[in-house]
Amino acid sequence: MKTSQFSLSKPVAWCFLLFLTLFAATSRADDTFLGLKVPAQSDGLSEGPTDFHTNLRPIGEVRAVMLFALFPDTTQLEEPQDLYNKLVPEAQAFFERTSYGRMHLKVEMVNRWIPMDHPTTWPGYDCSRFESQRDYLAETIRKAQSEVNFQNYDVVYVVGSLGKGLPNSPTFIAPIGSGIRAGEKEVRLAVTFGRDCRGANWGFQTLCHETGHICGLPDLYLFGVSPKPYKNIHTAVGFWDLMGFQAVASPYLAWQRRKLGWLDDKDFLILPKGSKSSKQWIEPIDRRNGKRPAAVSIPVSDTEAIVCEVRPRDPGDTDPKNTGLLVYRVSMTAASGHGPIQILPAAADDLNPNSERKYITLYNALYINKTHIELSDYSITLDLTGARRADGSLELRIIRK
Ligand SMILES: [Zn+2]
């Protein structure tokens, strides 16, 4: 039996993530995923297929319970219901919409503060370490056990009260056997919500981001990069996917929706190596009627693909005239936080300081109207023919040289 090891991602900006390393545990060497060969080994969260033995498969009803942990050094007492309202309803709508109705997030709350034994500054609650985050969760779960049957839930959300030592909001993903025993249930999937989820741009978006990790999505912002200026860590995908910069609450990219099981292979036009050109209508990713592909996957190596999808810049923009083509490179072997997805933008930013707060970077990433795109590194040419349907679908010609 393989041994699971824990490693800790660097605490970067607003998100920490404890992830586990399951060497060879997800071996699927014979499989393909959107035209790519699945690596023989899976190393934590990646853009390869998700190991749903460890992560949560977000299909059907996903049941969560939200608990509220009160620390003795609390500086500002909030109402649990207010925090629930900030975090949950818009997240439920996000998942309903982004999953095409395949995921229904149901969150029940224990509407009281659960007193904790120690202050936020106690090292035993350090959520940057797996063991102490587990201890924090375990104490909260133990104190709620008389009123919660944890067997009824897939995920536990714990919101901490505001104190000096309250961290940001890390995800907790434990391999089988390393979680928290709560009666017959082993709690393995949880989020401890911290200071950041009170921010204007970090409420329900934080819940969506961290729940994305629980379902197997990697971080799309960059680890190991100086956050001065802050946009430096968002040069891979900017605001175009909520696993990157959260403020706009952009829905997950098409590739990630395939990972989550919200799109299928048949929803993609896959153009394998050796194939010739193809001309195809691509539907807007958020206005699907399923008659045409939702995206294109063009494998450029065993583990990398160029992906194209059609969407507006703002997720709430329903004007079909505002859709454009988003082009990005996906690597199934790049680790979380190390650029598993890189957008190939149409043009450089022209953001003013106010817009930058919302869009951070890659503002001009969309290709709009008639456009000729040369991806010379990959010997691929993409042509938007200029044809546009009433629903915002765009006609794309792909040429492999
Ligand atoms: Zn994250």
mmCIF file of C-alpha atoms in Angstrom, residues 22-222:
data_model
loop_
_atom_site.group_PDB
_atom_site.id
_atom_site.type_symbol
_atom_site.label_atom_id
_atom_site.label_comp_id
_atom_site.label_asym_id
_atom_site.label_seq_id
_atom_site.Cartn_x
_atom_site.Cartn_y
_atom_site.Cartn_z
ATOM 1 C CA LEU A 22 -0.371 10.631 -3.626
ATOM 2 C CA PHE A 23 2.453 9.109 -5.601
ATOM 3 C CA ALA A 24 1.180 6.596 -8.108
ATOM 4 C CA ALA A 25 -2.144 6.442 -6.324
ATOM 5 C CA THR A 26 -3.918 7.796 -9.364
ATOM 6 C CA SER A 27 -2.120 5.856 -12.043
ATOM 7 C CA ARG A 28 -4.118 5.883 -15.255
ATOM 8 C CA ALA A 29 -1.357 5.467 -17.793
ATOM 9 C CA ASP A 30 -3.698 3.979 -20.353
ATOM 10 C CA ASP A 31 -6.213 6.809 -20.236
ATOM 11 C CA THR A 32 -6.511 9.968 -22.226
ATOM 12 C CA PHE A 33 -8.104 13.202 -21.132
ATOM 13 C CA LEU A 34 -9.256 15.696 -23.764
ATOM 14 C CA GLY A 35 -6.783 14.247 -26.225
ATOM 15 C CA LEU A 36 -3.811 14.165 -23.821
ATOM 16 C CA LYS A 37 -2.113 11.173 -22.308
ATOM 17 C CA VAL A 38 -2.782 11.044 -18.579
ATOM 18 C CA PRO A 39 0.508 11.053 -16.636
ATOM 19 C CA ALA A 40 1.295 7.801 -14.847
ATOM 20 C CA GLN A 41 1.646 9.683 -11.587
ATOM 21 C CA SER A 42 -0.517 12.379 -10.132
ATOM 22 C CA ASP A 43 1.138 14.771 -7.717
ATOM 23 C CA GLY A 44 -1.551 16.590 -5.765
ATOM 24 C CA LEU A 45 -3.920 19.021 -7.461
ATOM 25 C CA SER A 46 -3.337 19.411 -11.186
ATOM 26 C CA GLU A 47 -5.117 19.868 -14.503
ATOM 27 C CA GLY A 48 -5.111 16.124 -15.069
ATOM 28 C CA PRO A 49 -8.206 14.109 -14.267
ATOM 29 C CA THR A 50 -9.277 14.363 -10.643
ATOM 30 C CA ASP A 51 -8.877 11.475 -8.232
ATOM 31 C CA PHE A 52 -12.384 11.399 -6.842
ATOM 32 C CA HIS A 53 -11.400 8.863 -4.197
ATOM 33 C CA THR A 54 -9.658 11.749 -2.460
ATOM 34 C CA ASN A 55 -11.524 14.778 -3.778
ATOM 35 C CA LEU A 56 -15.230 15.420 -3.926
ATOM 36 C CA ARG A 57 -17.104 14.664 -7.128
ATOM 37 C CA PRO A 58 -19.345 17.736 -7.538
ATOM 38 C CA ILE A 59 -22.283 16.073 -9.214
ATOM 39 C CA GLY A 60 -25.775 16.156 -7.760
ATOM 40 C CA GLU A 61 -26.374 17.396 -4.260
ATOM 41 C CA VAL A 62 -23.231 18.399 -2.360
ATOM 42 C CA ARG A 63 -24.087 18.624 1.311
ATOM 43 C CA ALA A 64 -22.147 20.886 3.653
ATOM 44 C CA VAL A 65 -22.533 22.029 7.229
ATOM 45 C CA MET A 66 -21.256 25.408 8.408
ATOM 46 C CA LEU A 67 -20.018 25.852 11.972
ATOM 47 C CA PHE A 68 -18.893 29.045 13.691
ATOM 48 C CA ALA A 69 -15.861 28.955 16.022
ATOM 49 C CA LEU A 70 -15.674 31.629 18.722
ATOM 50 C CA PHE A 71 -12.198 32.388 20.027
ATOM 51 C CA PRO A 72 -11.709 33.997 23.465
ATOM 52 C CA ASP A 73 -9.680 36.861 21.938
ATOM 53 C CA THR A 74 -12.442 37.871 19.530
ATOM 54 C CA THR A 75 -12.241 41.563 18.712
ATOM 55 C CA GLN A 76 -15.523 41.930 16.852
ATOM 56 C CA LEU A 77 -18.518 39.655 17.348
ATOM 57 C CA GLU A 78 -20.524 39.121 14.179
ATOM 58 C CA GLU A 79 -23.816 37.341 13.606
ATOM 59 C CA PRO A 80 -23.404 33.813 12.209
ATOM 60 C CA GLN A 81 -26.401 34.394 9.964
ATOM 61 C CA ASP A 82 -24.739 37.477 8.452
ATOM 62 C CA LEU A 83 -21.593 35.495 7.698
ATOM 63 C CA TYR A 84 -23.652 32.687 6.187
ATOM 64 C CA ASN A 85 -25.456 35.218 4.002
ATOM 65 C CA LYS A 86 -22.161 36.684 2.841
ATOM 66 C CA LEU A 87 -20.637 33.336 1.955
ATOM 67 C CA VAL A 88 -23.336 30.937 0.856
ATOM 68 C CA PRO A 89 -26.269 32.104 -1.345
ATOM 69 C CA GLU A 90 -24.188 33.611 -4.150
ATOM 70 C CA ALA A 91 -21.851 30.626 -4.037
ATOM 71 C CA GLN A 92 -24.810 28.297 -4.468
ATOM 72 C CA ALA A 93 -25.924 30.297 -7.493
ATOM 73 C CA PHE A 94 -22.372 30.267 -8.887
ATOM 74 C CA PHE A 95 -22.130 26.479 -8.702
ATOM 75 C CA GLU A 96 -25.632 25.960 -10.066
ATOM 76 C CA ARG A 97 -24.899 28.231 -13.022
ATOM 77 C CA THR A 98 -21.325 27.153 -13.739
ATOM 78 C CA SER A 99 -22.119 23.433 -13.501
ATOM 79 C CA TYR A 100 -25.094 23.742 -15.902
ATOM 80 C CA GLY A 101 -27.276 22.517 -13.067
ATOM 81 C CA ARG A 102 -25.148 19.442 -12.395
ATOM 82 C CA MET A 103 -24.073 20.533 -8.884
ATOM 83 C CA HIS A 104 -26.429 21.638 -6.138
ATOM 84 C CA LEU A 105 -24.635 22.998 -3.074
ATOM 85 C CA LYS A 106 -26.729 22.661 0.059
ATOM 86 C CA VAL A 107 -25.299 24.315 3.177
ATOM 87 C CA GLU A 108 -26.919 23.934 6.580
ATOM 88 C CA MET A 109 -25.654 25.980 9.487
ATOM 89 C CA VAL A 110 -25.427 25.599 13.252
ATOM 90 C CA ASN A 111 -26.644 29.053 14.098
ATOM 91 C CA ARG A 112 -24.537 29.776 17.171
ATOM 92 C CA TRP A 113 -20.946 30.482 18.064
ATOM 93 C CA ILE A 114 -19.063 27.442 19.371
ATOM 94 C CA PRO A 115 -16.630 28.556 22.118
ATOM 95 C CA MET A 116 -13.045 27.473 21.513
ATOM 96 C CA ASP A 117 -10.524 26.632 24.243
ATOM 97 C CA HIS A 118 -7.712 28.870 23.030
ATOM 98 C CA PRO A 119 -7.212 32.269 21.319
ATOM 99 C CA THR A 120 -6.630 32.727 17.593
ATOM 100 C CA THR A 121 -2.919 33.175 18.284
ATOM 101 C CA TRP A 122 -2.541 29.706 19.801
ATOM 102 C CA PRO A 123 -0.042 27.695 17.698
ATOM 103 C CA GLY A 124 -2.295 24.662 18.006
ATOM 104 C CA TYR A 125 -4.761 26.358 15.638
ATOM 105 C CA ASP A 126 -2.130 27.198 13.024
ATOM 106 C CA CYS A 127 -3.967 26.547 9.761
ATOM 107 C CA SER A 128 -0.774 26.624 7.714
ATOM 108 C CA ARG A 129 0.077 23.175 9.144
ATOM 109 C CA PHE A 130 -2.019 20.115 8.419
ATOM 110 C CA GLU A 131 -1.883 18.722 11.954
ATOM 111 C CA SER A 132 -2.879 21.914 13.739
ATOM 112 C CA GLN A 133 -5.583 22.741 11.207
ATOM 113 C CA ARG A 134 -6.938 19.248 11.824
ATOM 114 C CA ASP A 135 -6.855 19.880 15.597
ATOM 115 C CA TYR A 136 -8.757 23.149 15.146
ATOM 116 C CA LEU A 137 -11.365 21.416 13.023
ATOM 117 C CA ALA A 138 -11.526 18.449 15.407
ATOM 118 C CA GLU A 139 -12.266 20.648 18.422
ATOM 119 C CA THR A 140 -15.034 22.465 16.555
ATOM 120 C CA ILE A 141 -16.524 19.240 15.242
ATOM 121 C CA ARG A 142 -16.373 17.568 18.688
ATOM 122 C CA LYS A 143 -18.211 20.489 20.269
ATOM 123 C CA ALA A 144 -20.932 20.406 17.589
ATOM 124 C CA GLN A 145 -21.361 16.647 17.547
ATOM 125 C CA SER A 146 -24.302 16.587 19.922
ATOM 126 C CA GLU A 147 -26.374 18.565 17.418
ATOM 127 C CA VAL A 148 -24.888 17.552 14.067
ATOM 128 C CA ASN A 149 -24.879 14.152 12.404
ATOM 129 C CA PHE A 150 -21.756 14.544 10.281
ATOM 130 C CA GLN A 151 -22.645 11.480 8.252
ATOM 131 C CA ASN A 152 -25.173 13.680 6.492
ATOM 132 C CA TYR A 153 -22.490 15.956 5.038
ATOM 133 C CA ASP A 154 -19.753 15.800 2.406
ATOM 134 C CA VAL A 155 -17.952 18.979 3.498
ATOM 135 C CA VAL A 156 -17.511 20.920 6.745
ATOM 136 C CA TYR A 157 -17.110 24.688 6.620
ATOM 137 C CA VAL A 158 -15.833 26.380 9.813
ATOM 138 C CA VAL A 159 -15.928 30.173 10.079
ATOM 139 C CA GLY A 160 -13.660 31.579 12.795
ATOM 140 C CA SER A 161 -14.488 34.714 14.747
ATOM 141 C CA LEU A 162 -12.302 37.758 14.162
ATOM 142 C CA GLY A 163 -9.207 37.770 16.334
ATOM 143 C CA LYS A 164 -5.630 38.913 15.974
ATOM 144 C CA GLY A 165 -4.283 35.530 14.879
ATOM 145 C CA LEU A 166 -7.072 34.472 12.532
ATOM 146 C CA PRO A 167 -5.445 33.384 9.272
ATOM 147 C CA ASN A 168 -6.790 33.482 5.737
ATOM 148 C CA SER A 169 -8.992 30.650 4.492
ATOM 149 C CA PRO A 170 -7.203 27.394 3.797
ATOM 150 C CA THR A 171 -8.714 24.189 2.446
ATOM 151 C CA PHE A 172 -8.330 20.919 4.332
ATOM 152 C CA ILE A 173 -8.038 17.744 2.245
ATOM 153 C CA ALA A 174 -7.052 14.615 4.134
ATOM 154 C CA PRO A 175 -6.392 11.216 2.613
ATOM 155 C CA ILE A 176 -8.589 8.375 3.764
ATOM 156 C CA GLY A 177 -7.611 7.456 7.310
ATOM 157 C CA SER A 178 -6.066 10.836 8.166
ATOM 158 C CA GLY A 179 -9.231 12.850 8.656
ATOM 159 C CA ILE A 180 -11.304 13.589 11.755
ATOM 160 C CA ARG A 181 -13.496 10.922 13.269
ATOM 161 C CA ALA A 182 -17.034 12.144 14.034
ATOM 162 C CA GLY A 183 -19.047 9.095 15.024
ATOM 163 C CA GLU A 184 -19.277 6.846 11.987
ATOM 164 C CA LYS A 185 -18.072 9.622 9.700
ATOM 165 C CA GLU A 186 -14.508 10.529 8.811
ATOM 166 C CA VAL A 187 -14.409 14.224 7.987
ATOM 167 C CA ARG A 188 -11.719 14.631 5.296
ATOM 168 C CA LEU A 189 -12.885 17.682 3.366
ATOM 169 C CA ALA A 190 -13.235 21.059 5.052
ATOM 170 C CA VAL A 191 -12.496 24.763 4.814
ATOM 171 C CA THR A 192 -11.538 26.983 7.755
ATOM 172 C CA PHE A 193 -12.702 30.453 6.792
ATOM 173 C CA GLY A 194 -10.571 33.264 8.132
ATOM 174 C CA ARG A 195 -10.028 36.960 7.872
ATOM 175 C CA ASP A 196 -10.054 37.268 4.074
ATOM 176 C CA CYS A 197 -13.629 36.096 3.581
ATOM 177 C CA ARG A 198 -14.863 39.340 5.179
ATOM 178 C CA GLY A 199 -13.363 41.432 2.356
ATOM 179 C CA ALA A 200 -15.495 42.965 -0.369
ATOM 180 C CA ASN A 201 -14.111 40.713 -3.095
ATOM 181 C CA TRP A 202 -13.472 37.658 -0.967
ATOM 182 C CA GLY A 203 -16.841 36.541 0.407
ATOM 183 C CA PHE A 204 -18.701 33.923 -1.583
ATOM 184 C CA GLN A 205 -15.802 33.951 -4.036
ATOM 185 C CA THR A 206 -13.602 32.499 -1.288
ATOM 186 C CA LEU A 207 -16.088 29.709 -0.679
ATOM 187 C CA CYS A 208 -16.169 28.972 -4.413
ATOM 188 C CA HIS A 209 -12.365 29.024 -4.646
ATOM 189 C CA GLU A 210 -11.752 26.758 -1.668
ATOM 190 C CA THR A 211 -14.564 24.404 -2.639
ATOM 191 C CA GLY A 212 -12.908 24.241 -6.055
ATOM 192 C CA HIS A 213 -9.841 22.795 -4.319
ATOM 193 C CA ILE A 214 -11.994 20.274 -2.494
ATOM 194 C CA CYS A 215 -13.224 19.154 -5.911
ATOM 195 C CA GLY A 216 -9.668 18.850 -7.248
ATOM 196 C CA LEU A 217 -8.916 22.207 -8.893
ATOM 197 C CA PRO A 218 -5.386 23.626 -8.559
ATOM 198 C CA ASP A 219 -4.429 27.223 -7.816
ATOM 199 C CA LEU A 220 -4.106 29.237 -11.020
ATOM 200 C CA TYR A 221 -2.284 32.198 -9.487
ATOM 201 C CA LEU A 222 1.463 31.846 -9.105
#
